[in-house]
CSV table of C-alpha atoms in Angstrom, one decimal:
chain,number,residue,atom,x,y,z
S,23,MET,CA,0.0,0.0,0.0
S,24,VAL,CA,1.3,3.4,-1.0
S,25,LYS,CA,2.2,5.7,2.0
S,26,ILE,CA,0.3,9.0,1.9
S,27,THR,CA,2.2,11.7,3.7
S,28,ALA,CA,0.8,14.9,5.3
S,29,ALA,CA,2.8,16.9,2.8
S,30,ASP,CA,1.1,15.1,-0.1
S,31,VAL,CA,-2.3,15.8,1.4
S,32,ASN,CA,-1.4,19.5,2.0
S,33,THR,CA,-0.2,19.9,-1.6
S,34,LEU,CA,-3.4,18.5,-3.0
S,35,ARG,CA,-5.4,20.7,-0.6
S,36,LYS,CA,-3.6,23.8,-1.8
S,37,THR,CA,-4.1,22.8,-5.4
S,38,THR,CA,-7.9,22.0,-5.2
S,39,GLY,CA,-9.1,23.8,-2.1
S,40,ALA,CA,-10.7,20.6,-0.9
S,41,GLY,CA,-10.8,19.6,2.7
S,42,MET,CA,-8.0,17.6,4.3
S,43,MET,CA,-9.9,14.3,4.7
S,44,ASP,CA,-11.3,14.6,1.1
S,45,CYS,CA,-7.7,15.0,-0.2
S,46,LYS,CA,-6.4,12.1,1.9
S,47,ASN,CA,-9.2,9.8,0.7
S,48,ALA,CA,-8.7,10.8,-2.9
S,49,LEU,CA,-4.9,10.1,-2.7
S,50,VAL,CA,-5.6,6.7,-1.0
S,51,GLU,CA,-8.1,5.8,-3.8
S,52,ALA,CA,-5.6,7.0,-6.4
S,53,GLU,CA,-2.8,5.0,-4.8
S,54,GLY,CA,-0.7,8.2,-4.4
S,55,ASP,CA,-1.2,9.3,-8.1
S,56,PHE,CA,-1.6,13.1,-7.7
S,57,ASP,CA,-3.3,13.7,-11.1
S,58,LYS,CA,-5.6,10.8,-10.5
S,59,ALA,CA,-6.5,12.2,-7.1
S,60,ILE,CA,-7.4,15.6,-8.6
S,61,GLU,CA,-9.6,13.8,-11.2
S,62,ILE,CA,-11.3,11.9,-8.3
S,63,LEU,CA,-12.1,15.2,-6.6
S,64,ARG,CA,-13.4,16.8,-9.8
S,65,LYS,CA,-15.7,13.8,-10.4
S,66,LYS,CA,-17.0,14.3,-6.8
S,67,GLY,CA,-17.7,17.9,-7.8
S,68,GLN,CA,-19.6,16.8,-10.9
S,69,LYS,CA,-21.8,14.5,-8.8
S,70,VAL,CA,-22.5,17.2,-6.2
S,71,ALA,CA,-23.2,19.7,-9.0
S,72,ALA,CA,-25.7,17.3,-10.7
S,73,LYS,CA,-27.5,16.8,-7.4
S,74,ARG,CA,-27.7,20.5,-6.6
S,75,ALA,CA,-28.5,21.8,-10.2
S,76,ASP,CA,-32.0,22.9,-9.3
S,77,ARG,CA,-31.0,24.7,-6.1
S,78,ASP,CA,-31.4,28.5,-5.7
S,79,SER,CA,-28.1,30.3,-5.8
S,80,SER,CA,-29.1,33.8,-5.0
S,81,GLU,CA,-26.3,34.5,-2.5
S,82,GLY,CA,-22.7,35.2,-3.5
S,83,ALA,CA,-20.2,37.9,-4.2
S,84,ALA,CA,-20.5,40.6,-6.9
S,85,ILE,CA,-17.1,42.0,-7.9
S,86,ALA,CA,-16.3,44.8,-10.3
S,87,LYS,CA,-12.8,45.2,-11.9
S,88,VAL,CA,-11.4,47.9,-14.2
S,89,ASN,CA,-8.4,47.4,-16.5
S,90,ALA,CA,-5.1,49.3,-16.0
S,91,ASP,CA,-5.9,52.2,-18.3
S,92,LYS,CA,-9.4,52.6,-16.9
S,93,THR,CA,-11.1,52.2,-20.3
S,94,ALA,CA,-13.0,48.9,-19.7
S,95,GLY,CA,-14.5,47.2,-16.8
S,96,VAL,CA,-16.4,44.0,-15.9
S,97,ILE,CA,-18.7,42.9,-13.1
S,98,ILE,CA,-19.2,39.2,-12.3
S,99,SER,CA,-21.2,37.6,-9.6
S,100,LEU,CA,-20.0,34.3,-8.2
S,101,ASN,CA,-23.2,32.8,-6.9
S,102,CYS,CA,-23.7,30.2,-4.1
S,103,GLU,CA,-26.6,29.0,-2.0
S,104,THR,CA,-25.9,30.5,1.4
S,105,ASP,CA,-24.7,33.8,2.9
S,106,PHE,CA,-22.3,31.7,5.1
S,107,VAL,CA,-20.3,30.6,2.0
S,108,ALA,CA,-20.7,34.1,0.4
S,109,LYS,CA,-18.8,35.7,3.3
S,110,ASN,CA,-16.0,33.1,3.3
S,111,GLU,CA,-12.7,34.7,2.5
S,112,THR,CA,-11.6,32.0,0.1
S,113,PHE,CA,-14.8,32.3,-1.8
S,114,VAL,CA,-14.5,36.1,-2.1
S,115,SER,CA,-10.8,35.6,-3.2
S,116,LEU,CA,-11.9,33.2,-5.9
S,117,ALA,CA,-14.6,35.7,-7.1
S,118,THR,CA,-12.0,38.4,-7.3
S,119,GLU,CA,-9.5,36.2,-9.3
S,120,LEU,CA,-12.3,35.3,-11.7
S,121,ALA,CA,-13.3,38.9,-12.2
S,122,GLU,CA,-9.7,39.8,-13.1
S,123,LEU,CA,-9.7,37.0,-15.7
S,124,ALA,CA,-13.1,38.1,-17.0
S,125,LEU,CA,-11.7,41.4,-18.1
S,126,GLN,CA,-10.2,39.5,-21.0
S,127,TYR,CA,-13.5,38.2,-22.3
S,128,ASP,CA,-16.5,39.7,-24.1
S,129,ASP,CA,-19.2,37.4,-22.9
S,130,LYS,CA,-20.1,34.9,-20.2
S,131,ASP,CA,-19.9,31.8,-22.5
S,132,ALA,CA,-16.4,32.7,-23.6
S,133,PHE,CA,-15.4,33.4,-20.0
S,134,LEU,CA,-16.7,30.0,-18.8
S,135,GLN,CA,-14.4,28.3,-21.3
S,136,ALA,CA,-11.4,30.4,-20.4
S,137,ASN,CA,-8.3,28.8,-18.9
S,138,TYR,CA,-8.0,28.9,-15.1
S,139,ASN,CA,-4.8,27.3,-13.9
S,140,GLY,CA,-5.0,24.5,-16.5
S,141,ILE,CA,-8.7,23.9,-16.4
S,142,THR,CA,-11.7,25.9,-17.7
S,143,VAL,CA,-13.6,28.3,-15.4
S,144,GLN,CA,-16.6,26.1,-15.7
S,145,GLU,CA,-14.6,23.1,-14.5
S,146,LYS,CA,-13.2,25.2,-11.6
S,147,LEU,CA,-16.8,26.0,-10.6
S,148,THR,CA,-17.8,22.3,-10.7
S,149,GLU,CA,-14.7,21.5,-8.6
S,150,GLN,CA,-15.6,24.1,-6.0
S,151,THR,CA,-19.2,22.8,-5.9
S,152,GLY,CA,-17.7,19.5,-4.7
S,153,VAL,CA,-15.3,21.2,-2.3
S,154,ILE,CA,-18.0,23.5,-0.7
S,155,GLY,CA,-21.0,21.3,-1.1
S,156,GLU,CA,-23.2,24.1,-2.6
S,157,LYS,CA,-24.2,25.0,-6.1
S,158,ILE,CA,-21.5,27.5,-7.4
S,159,GLU,CA,-22.0,29.4,-10.7
S,160,ILE,CA,-21.4,32.6,-12.5
S,161,GLY,CA,-24.6,34.7,-12.3
S,162,GLY,CA,-24.1,38.2,-13.5
S,163,PHE,CA,-21.6,39.1,-16.2
S,164,ARG,CA,-21.6,42.7,-17.4
S,165,LYS,CA,-18.9,44.7,-19.4
S,166,LEU,CA,-18.5,48.4,-20.0
S,167,SER,CA,-16.1,50.4,-22.2
S,168,ALA,CA,-15.7,54.2,-22.1
S,169,PRO,CA,-13.0,56.9,-22.2
S,170,PHE,CA,-13.0,56.5,-18.4
S,171,VAL,CA,-14.5,53.7,-16.4
S,172,GLY,CA,-14.9,53.7,-12.7
S,173,SER,CA,-16.3,51.1,-10.3
S,174,TYR,CA,-17.8,50.6,-6.9
S,175,ILE,CA,-18.4,47.5,-4.7
S,176,HIS,CA,-20.9,47.9,-1.9
S,177,ALA,CA,-19.9,46.6,1.6
S,178,GLY,CA,-20.5,42.9,1.7
S,179,ASN,CA,-20.1,42.4,-2.0
S,180,LYS,CA,-23.8,42.3,-2.6
S,181,ILE,CA,-23.9,45.1,-5.2
S,182,ALA,CA,-21.2,46.1,-7.8
S,183,THR,CA,-21.4,48.9,-10.4
S,184,LEU,CA,-19.5,50.3,-13.3
S,185,VAL,CA,-19.8,53.8,-14.7
S,186,GLY,CA,-18.5,55.2,-18.0
S,187,LEU,CA,-17.6,58.9,-18.4
S,188,SER,CA,-16.9,60.7,-21.6
S,189,ALA,CA,-13.3,61.9,-20.9
S,190,ALA,CA,-10.4,61.3,-18.5
S,191,VAL,CA,-10.3,64.8,-17.2
S,192,GLU,CA,-9.0,66.1,-13.9
S,193,GLY,CA,-11.2,64.9,-11.1
S,194,VAL,CA,-12.8,62.2,-13.2
S,195,GLU,CA,-11.8,59.3,-10.8
S,196,GLU,CA,-13.7,60.8,-7.8
S,197,ALA,CA,-16.7,61.7,-10.1
S,198,ALA,CA,-16.8,58.1,-11.5
S,199,LYS,CA,-16.8,56.6,-8.0
S,200,ASP,CA,-19.5,59.0,-6.8
S,201,VAL,CA,-21.7,58.2,-9.8
S,202,ALA,CA,-21.0,54.4,-9.4
S,203,MET,CA,-22.1,54.7,-5.7
S,204,GLN,CA,-25.3,56.5,-6.9
S,205,ALA,CA,-26.1,53.7,-9.3
S,206,ALA,CA,-25.5,51.2,-6.5
S,207,ALA,CA,-27.7,53.0,-4.0
S,208,MET,CA,-30.5,54.3,-6.3
S,209,ASN,CA,-30.8,51.3,-8.7
S,210,PRO,CA,-31.8,53.4,-11.9
S,211,VAL,CA,-33.6,51.5,-14.6
S,212,ALA,CA,-31.7,53.2,-17.4
S,213,LEU,CA,-29.0,55.9,-18.1
S,214,ASP,CA,-31.6,58.4,-19.4
S,215,GLN,CA,-35.1,58.7,-20.8
S,216,SER,CA,-34.1,57.2,-24.1
S,217,GLY,CA,-32.9,54.0,-22.5
S,218,VAL,CA,-36.3,53.2,-20.9
S,219,ASP,CA,-38.1,50.5,-22.9
S,220,GLN,CA,-41.6,51.0,-24.2
S,221,GLU,CA,-43.1,48.3,-22.1
S,222,THR,CA,-42.0,50.1,-18.9
S,223,ILE,CA,-43.3,53.4,-20.2
S,224,ASP,CA,-46.7,51.9,-21.1
S,225,LYS,CA,-46.9,50.2,-17.7
S,226,GLU,CA,-46.1,53.5,-15.8
S,227,ILE,CA,-48.7,55.4,-17.8
S,228,GLU,CA,-51.3,52.7,-17.0
S,229,ILE,CA,-50.4,52.7,-13.3
S,230,ALA,CA,-50.7,56.6,-13.2
S,231,LYS,CA,-54.1,56.5,-15.0
S,232,ASP,CA,-55.4,53.9,-12.6
S,233,GLN,CA,-54.4,56.0,-9.6
S,234,LEU,CA,-56.0,59.1,-11.2
S,235,ARG,CA,-59.3,57.3,-11.8
S,236,GLN,CA,-59.4,56.2,-8.2
S,237,GLU,CA,-58.9,59.8,-7.2
S,238,GLY,CA,-61.9,60.7,-9.4
S,239,LYS,CA,-60.1,62.7,-12.1
S,240,PRO,CA,-62.1,63.1,-15.3
S,241,GLU,CA,-61.1,60.7,-18.2
S,242,GLU,CA,-60.2,63.6,-20.6
S,243,MET,CA,-57.5,64.8,-18.2
S,244,LEU,CA,-55.8,61.5,-17.6
S,245,ASP,CA,-53.4,61.5,-20.5
S,246,LYS,CA,-52.0,65.0,-19.7
S,247,ILE,CA,-51.6,64.3,-16.0
S,248,ALA,CA,-50.2,60.8,-16.6
S,249,GLN,CA,-47.5,62.3,-18.9
S,250,GLY,CA,-46.5,64.6,-16.0
S,251,LYS,CA,-46.2,61.6,-13.7
S,252,LEU,CA,-44.1,59.8,-16.4
S,253,LYS,CA,-41.6,62.8,-16.4
S,254,ARG,CA,-41.4,62.3,-12.6
S,255,PHE,CA,-40.7,58.6,-13.2
S,256,PHE,CA,-37.8,59.5,-15.6
S,257,LYS,CA,-36.4,61.9,-13.1
S,258,ASP,CA,-36.5,59.4,-10.2
S,259,ASN,CA,-35.4,56.3,-12.2
S,260,THR,CA,-32.9,57.3,-14.8
S,261,LEU,CA,-29.3,57.8,-13.6
S,262,VAL,CA,-28.4,61.2,-15.1
S,263,ASN,CA,-31.7,62.7,-14.1
S,264,GLN,CA,-31.7,61.5,-10.5
S,265,ASP,CA,-31.0,63.9,-7.7
S,266,PHE,CA,-27.3,63.4,-6.8
S,267,ILE,CA,-27.1,61.6,-3.5
S,268,LYS,CA,-24.3,63.9,-2.1
S,269,ASP,CA,-26.1,67.1,-3.2
S,270,SER,CA,-29.8,66.9,-3.9
S,271,LYS,CA,-29.8,70.4,-5.4
S,272,LYS,CA,-28.0,68.9,-8.5
S,273,SER,CA,-28.9,66.1,-10.8
S,274,VAL,CA,-26.2,63.5,-11.6
S,275,ALA,CA,-25.7,65.1,-15.0
S,276,GLN,CA,-25.2,68.6,-13.4
S,277,TYR,CA,-22.8,67.1,-10.9
S,278,VAL,CA,-20.5,65.6,-13.5
S,279,LYS,CA,-20.6,68.9,-15.4
S,280,SER,CA,-19.5,70.7,-12.3
S,281,VAL,CA,-16.3,68.6,-12.4
S,282,ASP,CA,-15.8,69.5,-16.1
S,283,SER,CA,-18.2,71.3,-18.4
S,284,SER,CA,-17.7,68.8,-21.2
S,285,LEU,CA,-18.1,65.7,-18.9
S,286,GLU,CA,-21.0,63.3,-19.4
S,287,VAL,CA,-22.1,59.9,-18.1
S,288,THR,CA,-22.0,57.5,-21.1
S,289,GLY,CA,-23.2,54.3,-19.5
S,290,PHE,CA,-23.4,52.1,-16.4
S,291,GLU,CA,-23.8,48.5,-15.3
S,292,ARG,CA,-25.1,47.1,-12.1
S,293,VAL,CA,-25.2,43.6,-10.6
S,294,ALA,CA,-27.0,42.9,-7.3
S,295,LEU,CA,-27.4,39.8,-5.2
S,296,GLY,CA,-30.0,38.8,-2.7
């Protein structure tokens, strides 16, 4: 019988992240063959993943990363089943590593097939499902490019945002962070009025009309008053028109113009968990 040393077990544990006993058992089953032991642990992950495929994975960590020249950013969420796992330092560290890797890819499917230490990202997620015992998957995947991209991750990694600004002018870094915090806190439905889809507009008009009817307003006045309510909806729910959270006397658009008269918000992305 092959002797399995503590050093062998520890090496396998560091490579896979699996527990000590799982690593020892895999090495015993593999008769000391390191690669075979890794394969055994991966197969265990596949079995656990298959069993937990229909589980809800609404917890996790949302991580935003921006490239070195601040012209592109990505948000991913590494999803799991419980808040206990989501807060684990190793889990958050993996989410952060994966977000760095995701900067190189344009969409979620390409990212899942990307190389992560000799295996694909998808295989790593399956492996971690076996290690942790919970369904682990990539939930959100959002990318943004602009002349300047800023990011914000809310405490606890439950919300992450990216914001694009039109120029890399003086003061842009702080402005981008402020607007990214705004997007995290206020959850706008679109950048501006033109980004709100027609279905949402129709729904808001209908809600307004229903309220007005209940208040006894005459039918011929409903359209005009509903349009006024729609304008209020745009102000409250589109990023550039919202009151700036740090100074409610200004809109977000006015705030960025106070940094530089030519500065505009060009886009944003937001991923939230829970």
